[in-house]
Short mmCIF file of C-alpha atoms in Angstrom, two decimals:
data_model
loop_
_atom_site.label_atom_id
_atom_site.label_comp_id
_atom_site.label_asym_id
_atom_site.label_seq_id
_atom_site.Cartn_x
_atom_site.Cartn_y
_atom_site.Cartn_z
CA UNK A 1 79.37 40.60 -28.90
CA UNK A 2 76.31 42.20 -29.19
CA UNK A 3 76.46 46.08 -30.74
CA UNK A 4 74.21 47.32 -27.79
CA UNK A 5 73.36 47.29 -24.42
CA UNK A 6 70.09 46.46 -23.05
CA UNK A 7 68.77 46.96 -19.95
CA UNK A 8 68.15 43.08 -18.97
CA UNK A 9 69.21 39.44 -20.01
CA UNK A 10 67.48 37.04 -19.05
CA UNK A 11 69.51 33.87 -18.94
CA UNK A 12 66.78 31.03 -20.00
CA UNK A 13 63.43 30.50 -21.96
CA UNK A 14 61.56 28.65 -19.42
CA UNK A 15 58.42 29.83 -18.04
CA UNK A 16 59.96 32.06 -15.36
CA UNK A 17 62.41 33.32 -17.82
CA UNK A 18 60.04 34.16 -20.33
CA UNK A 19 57.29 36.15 -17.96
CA UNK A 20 60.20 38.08 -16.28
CA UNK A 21 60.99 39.24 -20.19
CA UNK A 22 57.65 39.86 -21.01
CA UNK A 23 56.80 41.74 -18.21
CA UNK A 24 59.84 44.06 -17.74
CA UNK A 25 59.48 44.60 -21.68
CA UNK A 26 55.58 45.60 -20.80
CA UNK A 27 57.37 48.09 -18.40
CA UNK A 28 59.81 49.36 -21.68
CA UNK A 29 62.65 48.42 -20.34
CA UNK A 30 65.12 46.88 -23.26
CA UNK A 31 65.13 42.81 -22.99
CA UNK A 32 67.37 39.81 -24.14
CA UNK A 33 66.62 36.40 -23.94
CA UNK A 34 69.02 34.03 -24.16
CA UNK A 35 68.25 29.87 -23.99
CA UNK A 36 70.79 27.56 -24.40
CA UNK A 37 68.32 24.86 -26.15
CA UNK A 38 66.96 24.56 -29.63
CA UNK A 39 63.16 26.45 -28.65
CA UNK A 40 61.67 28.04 -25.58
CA UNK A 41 60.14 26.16 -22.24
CA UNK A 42 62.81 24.75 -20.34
CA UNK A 43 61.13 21.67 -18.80
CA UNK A 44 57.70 22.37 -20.53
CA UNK A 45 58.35 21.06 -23.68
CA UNK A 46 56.30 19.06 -26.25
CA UNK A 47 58.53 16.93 -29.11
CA UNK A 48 55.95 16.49 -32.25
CA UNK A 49 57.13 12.10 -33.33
CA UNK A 50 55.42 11.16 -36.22
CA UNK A 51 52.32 12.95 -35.44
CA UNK A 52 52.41 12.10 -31.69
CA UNK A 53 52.85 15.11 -29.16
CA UNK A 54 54.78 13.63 -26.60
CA UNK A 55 55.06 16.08 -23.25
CA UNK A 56 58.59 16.30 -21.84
CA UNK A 57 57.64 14.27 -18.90
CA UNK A 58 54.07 13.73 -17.82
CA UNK A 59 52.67 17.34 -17.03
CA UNK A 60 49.56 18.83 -16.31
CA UNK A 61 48.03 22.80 -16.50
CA UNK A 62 45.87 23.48 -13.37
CA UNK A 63 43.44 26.37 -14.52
CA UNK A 64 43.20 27.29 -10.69
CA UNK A 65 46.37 28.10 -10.63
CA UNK A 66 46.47 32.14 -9.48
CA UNK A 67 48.88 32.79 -11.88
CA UNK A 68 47.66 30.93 -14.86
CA UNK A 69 44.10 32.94 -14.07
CA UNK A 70 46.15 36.33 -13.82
CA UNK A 71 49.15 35.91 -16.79
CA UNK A 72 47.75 33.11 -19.22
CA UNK A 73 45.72 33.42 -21.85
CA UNK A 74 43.71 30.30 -20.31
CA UNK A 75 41.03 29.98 -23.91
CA UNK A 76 44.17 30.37 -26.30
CA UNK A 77 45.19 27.20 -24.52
CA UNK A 78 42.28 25.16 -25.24
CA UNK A 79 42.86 22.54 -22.33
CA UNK A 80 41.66 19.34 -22.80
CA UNK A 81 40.78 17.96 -19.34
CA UNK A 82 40.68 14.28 -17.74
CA UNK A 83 37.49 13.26 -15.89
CA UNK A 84 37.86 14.77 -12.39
CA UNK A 85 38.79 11.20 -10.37
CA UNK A 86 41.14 8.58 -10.10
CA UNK A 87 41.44 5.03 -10.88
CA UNK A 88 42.74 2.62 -8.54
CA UNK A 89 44.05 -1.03 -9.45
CA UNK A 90 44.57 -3.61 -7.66
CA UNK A 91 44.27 -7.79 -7.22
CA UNK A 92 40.11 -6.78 -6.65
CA UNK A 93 39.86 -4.99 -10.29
CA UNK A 94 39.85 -1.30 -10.80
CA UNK A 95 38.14 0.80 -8.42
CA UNK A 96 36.97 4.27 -9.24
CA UNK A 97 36.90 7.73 -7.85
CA UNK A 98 35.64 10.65 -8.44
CA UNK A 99 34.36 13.89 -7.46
CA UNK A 100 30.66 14.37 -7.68
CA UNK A 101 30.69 18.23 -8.44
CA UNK A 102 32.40 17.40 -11.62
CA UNK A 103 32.14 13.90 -13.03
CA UNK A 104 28.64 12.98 -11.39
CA UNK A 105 28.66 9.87 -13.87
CA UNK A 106 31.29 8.27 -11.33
CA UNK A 107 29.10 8.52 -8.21
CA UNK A 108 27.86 4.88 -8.45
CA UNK A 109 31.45 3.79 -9.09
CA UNK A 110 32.65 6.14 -6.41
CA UNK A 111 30.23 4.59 -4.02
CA UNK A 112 30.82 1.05 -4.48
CA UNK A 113 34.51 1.60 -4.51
CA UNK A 114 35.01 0.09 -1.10
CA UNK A 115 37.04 3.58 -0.11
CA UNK A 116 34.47 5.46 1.63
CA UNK A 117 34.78 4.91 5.11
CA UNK A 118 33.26 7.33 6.87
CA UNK A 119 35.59 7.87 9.82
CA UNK A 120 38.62 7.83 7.48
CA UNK A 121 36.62 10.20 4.91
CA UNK A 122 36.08 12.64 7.99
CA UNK A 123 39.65 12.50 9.17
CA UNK A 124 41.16 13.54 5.85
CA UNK A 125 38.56 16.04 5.39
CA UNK A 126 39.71 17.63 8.49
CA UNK A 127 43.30 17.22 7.33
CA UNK A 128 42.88 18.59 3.80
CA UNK A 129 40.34 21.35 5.27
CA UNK A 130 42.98 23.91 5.35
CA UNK A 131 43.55 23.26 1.38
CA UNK A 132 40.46 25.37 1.05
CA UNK A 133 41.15 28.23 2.93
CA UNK A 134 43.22 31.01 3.60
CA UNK A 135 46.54 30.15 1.47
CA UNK A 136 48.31 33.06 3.55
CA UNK A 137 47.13 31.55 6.96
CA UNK A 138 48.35 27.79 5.38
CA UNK A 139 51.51 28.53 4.24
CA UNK A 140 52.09 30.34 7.71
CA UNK A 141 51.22 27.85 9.61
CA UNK A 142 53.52 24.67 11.33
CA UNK A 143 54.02 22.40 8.78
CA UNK A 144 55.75 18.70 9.12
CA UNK A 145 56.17 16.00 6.41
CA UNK A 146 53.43 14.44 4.66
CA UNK A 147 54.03 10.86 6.28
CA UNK A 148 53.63 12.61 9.97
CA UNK A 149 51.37 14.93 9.00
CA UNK A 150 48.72 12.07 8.00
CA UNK A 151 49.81 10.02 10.81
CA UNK A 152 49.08 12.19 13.51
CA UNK A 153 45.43 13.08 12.06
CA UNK A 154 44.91 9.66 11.97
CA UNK A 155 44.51 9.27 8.32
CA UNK A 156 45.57 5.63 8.66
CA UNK A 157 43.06 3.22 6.14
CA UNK A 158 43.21 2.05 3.03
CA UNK A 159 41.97 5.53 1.21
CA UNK A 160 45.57 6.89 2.16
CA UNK A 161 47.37 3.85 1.64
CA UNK A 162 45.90 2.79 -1.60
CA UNK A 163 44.37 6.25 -3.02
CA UNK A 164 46.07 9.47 -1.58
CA UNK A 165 49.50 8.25 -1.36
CA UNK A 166 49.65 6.37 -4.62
CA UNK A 167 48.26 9.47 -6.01
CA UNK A 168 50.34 12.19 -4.52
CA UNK A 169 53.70 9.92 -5.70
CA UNK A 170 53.71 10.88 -9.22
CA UNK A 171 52.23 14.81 -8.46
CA UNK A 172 55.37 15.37 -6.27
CA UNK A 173 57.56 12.86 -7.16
CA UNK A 174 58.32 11.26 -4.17
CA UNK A 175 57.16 7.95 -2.63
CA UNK A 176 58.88 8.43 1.17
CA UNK A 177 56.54 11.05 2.64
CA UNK A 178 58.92 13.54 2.97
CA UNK A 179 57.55 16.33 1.37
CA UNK A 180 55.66 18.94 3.37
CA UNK A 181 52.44 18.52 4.39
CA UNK A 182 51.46 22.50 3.59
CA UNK A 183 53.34 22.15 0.10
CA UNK A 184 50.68 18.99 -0.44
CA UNK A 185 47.90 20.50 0.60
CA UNK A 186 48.52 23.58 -1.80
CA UNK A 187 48.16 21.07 -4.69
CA UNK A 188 45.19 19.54 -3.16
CA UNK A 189 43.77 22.60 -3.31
CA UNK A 190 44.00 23.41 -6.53
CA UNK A 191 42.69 20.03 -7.22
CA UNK A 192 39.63 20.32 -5.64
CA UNK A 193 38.91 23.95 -7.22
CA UNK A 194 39.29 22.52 -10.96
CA UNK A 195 39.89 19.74 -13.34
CA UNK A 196 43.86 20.40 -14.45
CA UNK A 197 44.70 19.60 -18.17
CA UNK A 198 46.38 19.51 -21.10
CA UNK A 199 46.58 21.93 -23.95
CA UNK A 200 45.07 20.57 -27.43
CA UNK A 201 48.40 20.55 -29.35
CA UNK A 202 50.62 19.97 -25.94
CA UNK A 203 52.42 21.46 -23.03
CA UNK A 204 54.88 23.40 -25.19
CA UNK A 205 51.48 26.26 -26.16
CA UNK A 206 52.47 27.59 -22.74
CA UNK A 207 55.91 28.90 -23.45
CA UNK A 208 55.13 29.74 -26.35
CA UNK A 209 52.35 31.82 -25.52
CA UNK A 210 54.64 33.99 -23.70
CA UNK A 211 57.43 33.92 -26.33
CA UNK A 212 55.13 35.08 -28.97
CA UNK A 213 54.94 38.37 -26.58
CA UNK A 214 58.03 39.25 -26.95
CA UNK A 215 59.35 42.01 -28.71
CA UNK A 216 62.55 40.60 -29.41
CA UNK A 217 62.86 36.80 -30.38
CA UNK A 218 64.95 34.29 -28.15
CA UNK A 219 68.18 33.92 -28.85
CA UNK A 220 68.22 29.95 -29.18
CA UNK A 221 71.17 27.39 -28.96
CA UNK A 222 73.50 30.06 -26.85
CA UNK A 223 74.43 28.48 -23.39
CA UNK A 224 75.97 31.12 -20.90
CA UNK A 225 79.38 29.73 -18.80
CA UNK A 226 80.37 32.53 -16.56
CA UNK A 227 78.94 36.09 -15.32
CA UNK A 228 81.26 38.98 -14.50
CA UNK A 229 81.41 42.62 -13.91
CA UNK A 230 79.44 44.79 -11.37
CA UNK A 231 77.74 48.22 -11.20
CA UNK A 232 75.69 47.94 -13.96
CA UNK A 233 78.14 46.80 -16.15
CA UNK A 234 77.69 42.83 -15.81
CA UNK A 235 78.91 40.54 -18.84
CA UNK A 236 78.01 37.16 -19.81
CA UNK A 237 80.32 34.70 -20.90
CA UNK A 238 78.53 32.37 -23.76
CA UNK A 239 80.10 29.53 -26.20
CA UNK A 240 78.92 32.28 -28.86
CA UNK A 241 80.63 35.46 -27.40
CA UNK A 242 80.14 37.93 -24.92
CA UNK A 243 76.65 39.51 -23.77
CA UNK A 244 76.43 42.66 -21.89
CA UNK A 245 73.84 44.07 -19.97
CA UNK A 246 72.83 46.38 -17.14
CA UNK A 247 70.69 43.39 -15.25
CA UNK A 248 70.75 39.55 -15.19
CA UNK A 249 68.22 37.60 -14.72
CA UNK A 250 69.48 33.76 -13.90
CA UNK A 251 66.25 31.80 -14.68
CA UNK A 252 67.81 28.28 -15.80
CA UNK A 253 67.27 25.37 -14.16
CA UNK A 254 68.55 25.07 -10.52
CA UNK A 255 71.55 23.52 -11.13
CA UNK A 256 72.62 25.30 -13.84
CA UNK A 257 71.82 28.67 -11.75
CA UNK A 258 73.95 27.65 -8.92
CA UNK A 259 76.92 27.07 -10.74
CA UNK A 260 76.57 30.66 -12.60
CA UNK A 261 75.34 32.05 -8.97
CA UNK A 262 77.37 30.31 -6.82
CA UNK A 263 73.44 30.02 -4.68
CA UNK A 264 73.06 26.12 -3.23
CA UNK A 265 71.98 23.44 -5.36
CA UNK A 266 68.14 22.43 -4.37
CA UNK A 267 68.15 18.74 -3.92
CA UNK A 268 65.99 17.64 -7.01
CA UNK A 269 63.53 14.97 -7.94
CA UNK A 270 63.45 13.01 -11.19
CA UNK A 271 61.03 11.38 -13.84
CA UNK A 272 60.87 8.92 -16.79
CA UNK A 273 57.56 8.80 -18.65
CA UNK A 274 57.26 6.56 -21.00
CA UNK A 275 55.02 7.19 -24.22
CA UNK A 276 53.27 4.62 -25.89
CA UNK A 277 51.35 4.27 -29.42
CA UNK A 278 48.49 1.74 -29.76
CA UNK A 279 45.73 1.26 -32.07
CA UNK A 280 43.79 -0.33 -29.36
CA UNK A 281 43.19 1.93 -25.90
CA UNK A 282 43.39 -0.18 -22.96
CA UNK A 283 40.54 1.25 -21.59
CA UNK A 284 37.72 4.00 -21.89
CA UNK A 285 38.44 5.85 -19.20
CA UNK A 286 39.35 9.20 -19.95
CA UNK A 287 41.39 9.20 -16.05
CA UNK A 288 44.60 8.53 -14.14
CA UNK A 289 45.58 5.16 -13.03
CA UNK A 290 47.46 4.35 -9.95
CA UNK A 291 48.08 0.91 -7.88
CA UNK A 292 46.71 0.66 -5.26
CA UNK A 293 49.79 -1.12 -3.99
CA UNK A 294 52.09 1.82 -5.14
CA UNK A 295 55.39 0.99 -5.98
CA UNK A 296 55.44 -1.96 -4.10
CA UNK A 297 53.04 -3.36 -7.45
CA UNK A 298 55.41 -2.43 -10.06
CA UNK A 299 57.94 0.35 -11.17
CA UNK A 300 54.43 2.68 -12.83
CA UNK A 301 53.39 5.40 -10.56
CA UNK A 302 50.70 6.88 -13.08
CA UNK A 303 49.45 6.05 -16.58
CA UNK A 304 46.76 7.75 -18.42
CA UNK A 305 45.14 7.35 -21.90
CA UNK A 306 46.43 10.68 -23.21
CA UNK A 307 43.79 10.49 -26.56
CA UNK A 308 40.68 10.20 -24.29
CA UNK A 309 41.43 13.43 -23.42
CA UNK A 310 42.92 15.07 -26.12
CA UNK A 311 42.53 13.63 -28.96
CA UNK A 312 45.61 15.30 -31.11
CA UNK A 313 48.19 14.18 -29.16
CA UNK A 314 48.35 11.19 -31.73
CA UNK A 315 47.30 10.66 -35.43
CA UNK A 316 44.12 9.48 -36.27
CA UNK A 317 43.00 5.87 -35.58
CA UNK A 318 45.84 5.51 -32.89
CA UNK A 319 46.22 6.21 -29.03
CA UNK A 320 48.91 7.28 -27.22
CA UNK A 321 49.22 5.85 -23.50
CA UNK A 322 51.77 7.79 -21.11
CA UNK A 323 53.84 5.90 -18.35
CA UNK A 324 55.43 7.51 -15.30
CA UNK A 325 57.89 6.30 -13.34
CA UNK A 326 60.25 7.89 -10.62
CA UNK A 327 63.96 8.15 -11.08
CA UNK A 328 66.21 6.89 -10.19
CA UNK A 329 64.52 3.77 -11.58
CA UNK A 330 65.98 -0.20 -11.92
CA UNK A 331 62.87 -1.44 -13.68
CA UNK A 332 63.34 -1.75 -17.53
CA UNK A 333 60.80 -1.31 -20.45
CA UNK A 334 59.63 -5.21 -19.94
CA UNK A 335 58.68 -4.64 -16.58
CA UNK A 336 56.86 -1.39 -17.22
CA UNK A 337 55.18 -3.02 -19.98
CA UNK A 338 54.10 -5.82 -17.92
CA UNK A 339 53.04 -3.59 -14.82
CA UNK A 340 51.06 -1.70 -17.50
CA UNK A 341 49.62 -5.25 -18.36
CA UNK A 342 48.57 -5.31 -14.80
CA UNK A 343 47.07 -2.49 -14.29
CA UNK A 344 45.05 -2.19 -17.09
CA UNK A 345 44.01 -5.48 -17.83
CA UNK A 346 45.18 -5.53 -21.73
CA UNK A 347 47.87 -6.78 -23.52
CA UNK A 348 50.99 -4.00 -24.23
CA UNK A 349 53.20 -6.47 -26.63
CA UNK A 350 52.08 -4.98 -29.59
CA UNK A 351 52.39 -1.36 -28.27
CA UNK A 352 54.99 1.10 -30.01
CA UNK A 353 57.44 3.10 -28.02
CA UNK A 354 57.31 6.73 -29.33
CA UNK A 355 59.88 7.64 -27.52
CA UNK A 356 61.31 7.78 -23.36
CA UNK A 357 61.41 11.18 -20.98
CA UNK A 358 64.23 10.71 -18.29
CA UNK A 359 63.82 14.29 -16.60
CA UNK A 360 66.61 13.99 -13.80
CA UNK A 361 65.66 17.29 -12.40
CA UNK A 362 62.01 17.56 -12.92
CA UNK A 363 61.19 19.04 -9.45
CA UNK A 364 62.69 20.24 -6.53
CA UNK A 365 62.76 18.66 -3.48
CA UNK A 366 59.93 21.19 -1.34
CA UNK A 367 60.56 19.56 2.41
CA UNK A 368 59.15 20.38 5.64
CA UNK A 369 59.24 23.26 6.72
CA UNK A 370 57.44 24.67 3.65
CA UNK A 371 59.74 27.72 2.02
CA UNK A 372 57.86 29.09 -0.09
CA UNK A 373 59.91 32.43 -1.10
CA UNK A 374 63.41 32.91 -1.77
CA UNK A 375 65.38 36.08 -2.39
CA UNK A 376 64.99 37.09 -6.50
CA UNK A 377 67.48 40.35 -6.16
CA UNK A 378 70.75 38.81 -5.32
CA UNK A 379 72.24 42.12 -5.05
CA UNK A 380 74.68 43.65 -7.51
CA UNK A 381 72.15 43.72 -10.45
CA UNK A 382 72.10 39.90 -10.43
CA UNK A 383 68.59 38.22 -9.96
CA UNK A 384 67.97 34.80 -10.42
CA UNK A 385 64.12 32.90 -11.32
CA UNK A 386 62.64 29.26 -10.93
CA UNK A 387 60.54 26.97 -9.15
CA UNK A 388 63.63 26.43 -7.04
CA UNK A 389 62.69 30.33 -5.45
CA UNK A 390 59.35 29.29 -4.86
CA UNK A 391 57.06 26.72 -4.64
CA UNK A 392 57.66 23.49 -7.25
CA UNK A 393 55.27 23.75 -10.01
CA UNK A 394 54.02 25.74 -13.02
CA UNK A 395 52.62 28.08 -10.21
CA UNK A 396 55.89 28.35 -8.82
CA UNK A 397 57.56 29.33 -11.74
CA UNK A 398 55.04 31.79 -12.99
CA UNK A 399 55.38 33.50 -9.68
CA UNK A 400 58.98 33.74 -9.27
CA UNK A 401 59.09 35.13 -12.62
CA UNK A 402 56.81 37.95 -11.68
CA UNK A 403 58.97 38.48 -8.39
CA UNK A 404 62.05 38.93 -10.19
CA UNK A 405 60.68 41.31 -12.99
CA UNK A 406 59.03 43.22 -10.07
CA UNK A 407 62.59 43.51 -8.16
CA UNK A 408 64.66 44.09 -11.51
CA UNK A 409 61.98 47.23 -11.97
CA UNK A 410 62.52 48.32 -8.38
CA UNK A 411 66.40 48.03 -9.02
CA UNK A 412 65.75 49.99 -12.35
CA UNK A 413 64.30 52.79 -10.60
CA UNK A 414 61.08 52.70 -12.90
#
């Protein structure tokens, strides 16, 4: 048992965790972290193999994200960016996309990609048009699932069917449609504002950024089984001993926080990514890949060419390919391989596995209607932080983070 008593304990190192700590410590208030794994970041984490930087799952930082902008030290990141576009396979070859503002180098690839049909083109631009405006009026607004949402704006051709949906699988992790349309066009938007990215040495310089702002180092490897107490005396049951504290802060994952919260367990979405070494690169294109037949061409709902974009992610003179598929997944590492085959046009027989990501609870389900805030301050001095309390992504986490520091300062009194 600890010797003191301070003020908070936060209860996880991922990146809602970790800005809740840094910014009630800002605020001098007396933080403890706790984290029940072996380094900080939760689900944004980076494992160093032989030189390669493989990314706990197939991630991405979007520098338009408003809290990235507003918390991150964006430069000490040093993102490496993809082109801004897509590329589509199919039985015709690989088509390309891409947006003019950024990647002008595509536009005669863009153009001759068979895509731009200009009825279809001005129906999703009146769909996605909200994407670029008021987020307060879009997240107000009805919302339905993505599936209906298209269908009745008569977004019905091949640039949904073969671009947008394909696409949109691997962002949200979901092939059916289901997720909301407003939750979708949130992404979009940040999308369309700038080129999202990588950070040179990998995802983990994002948790870590915010660790290294902490006063007081997390307290790694301690795993907390049961909360108790009241009135500002609340205790923390641990396979290490007891932790005391005024506040709690529950920012694990959202299964874990239920059963410490007794709060409902968010439906959640899963991932296996794949992560490939080759001396070779299948291709020069520094972009995504999708089929254009989605997952009715093979188990792969993204691939990318990691090194075109940053280069350290492997040792010098090899690649390293990454390889997304959703879970729960029947296709084994033959089929991915040969779907990989596919869709870039190159042997994979003599690729390496690195190593496999199976992230069972990458994302949260975010249905229609779009909730996009859940209570932080669960009353009693217990608060609670994630994705799960607001929208699923990085931006998501960031803000709930900020939300619960902000109510734990409130509960405080200063």
């Amino acid at each position: 048992m600890t010797e003191h008593r301070p003020d908070v304990l936060v209860i996880g190192a991922g990146l809602a965790g970790l800005l809740c700590a840094t910014t009630l410590e800002s605020r001098g208030h007396t933080v403890e972290v706790i984290e029940a794994g072996d380094d900080v970041g939760g689900r944004v984490r980076t494992d160093v193999i032989d030189g390669f930087r493989c990314d706990r799952g197939f991630q991405l930082i979007n520098p338009a994200y408003p809290a990235i902008k507003k918390f991150i030290d964006g430069t000490a990141l040093d993102l490496r960016t993809f082109d801004a576009g897509v590329a589509v396979t199919g039985r015709t070859g690989t088509k390309v996309l891409g947006d003019p503002r950024r990647s002008p180098r595509l536009l005669g690839r863009t153009l001759t990609s068979g895509y731009l049909n200009p009825l279809e083109l001005a129906r999703l631009g009146r769909w996605a048009a909200p994407s670029l405006g008021s987020v307060r009026r879009l997240i107000s607004s009805p919302d339905t699932d993505l599936k209906h949402s298209l269908d009745r704006a008569k977004v019905t051709g091949r640039l949904r069917h073969e671009v947008l949906e394909p696409f949109l699988t691997g962002v949200v992790a979901d092939a059916s449609g289901a997720t909301s349309a407003n939750f979708t066009r949130l992404l979009l938007r940040s999308f369309l504002l700038r080129t999202p990215g990588v950070p040179a040495t990998g995802m983990s310089a994002l948790p870590m950024q915010l660790a290294a702002r902490l006063r007081r180092p997390v307290d790694l490897g301690i795993r907390a089984l049961e909360l108790t107490g009241s009135g500002g005396a609340l205790v923390v049951r641990t396979d290490q001993g007891d932790r005391t504290a005024r506040v709690v802060v529950v920012a694990t994952d959202p299964v874990t926080a239920a059963a410490l919260l007794t709060t409902p367990v968010p439906t959640m979405k899963g991932l296996r990514t794949y992560w490939f070494s080759t001396q070779e690169a299948p291709t020069q294109r520094n972009l995504l890949f999708v089929d254009s037949a989605g997952r009715a061409g093979g188990p792969v709902v993204n691939t990318a060419v990691m090194t075109h974009a940053a280069p350290g992610y492997a040792p010098t003179g090899r690649h390293l390919v990454q390889a997304t598929t959703l879970l729960p997944d029947e296709a084994d590492e033959v089929e991915v391989r040969r779907h990989l085959a596919r869709m870039y046009g190159a042997s994979t027989t003599d690729w390496d596995l690195v190593i496999r990501h199976d992230i069972t609870g990458a994302l949260p389900t975010q249905g229609a209607p779009l909730v996009h805030r859940q209570p932080v301050d669960l009353g009693d001095g217990l608060f609670v932080a994630g994705d799960h309390r607001d929208t699923a992504s990085i931006q998501g986490a960031l803000v709930s983070g900020r939300r619960a520091a902000n109510a734990v300062t409130a509960h405080l009194g200063h």
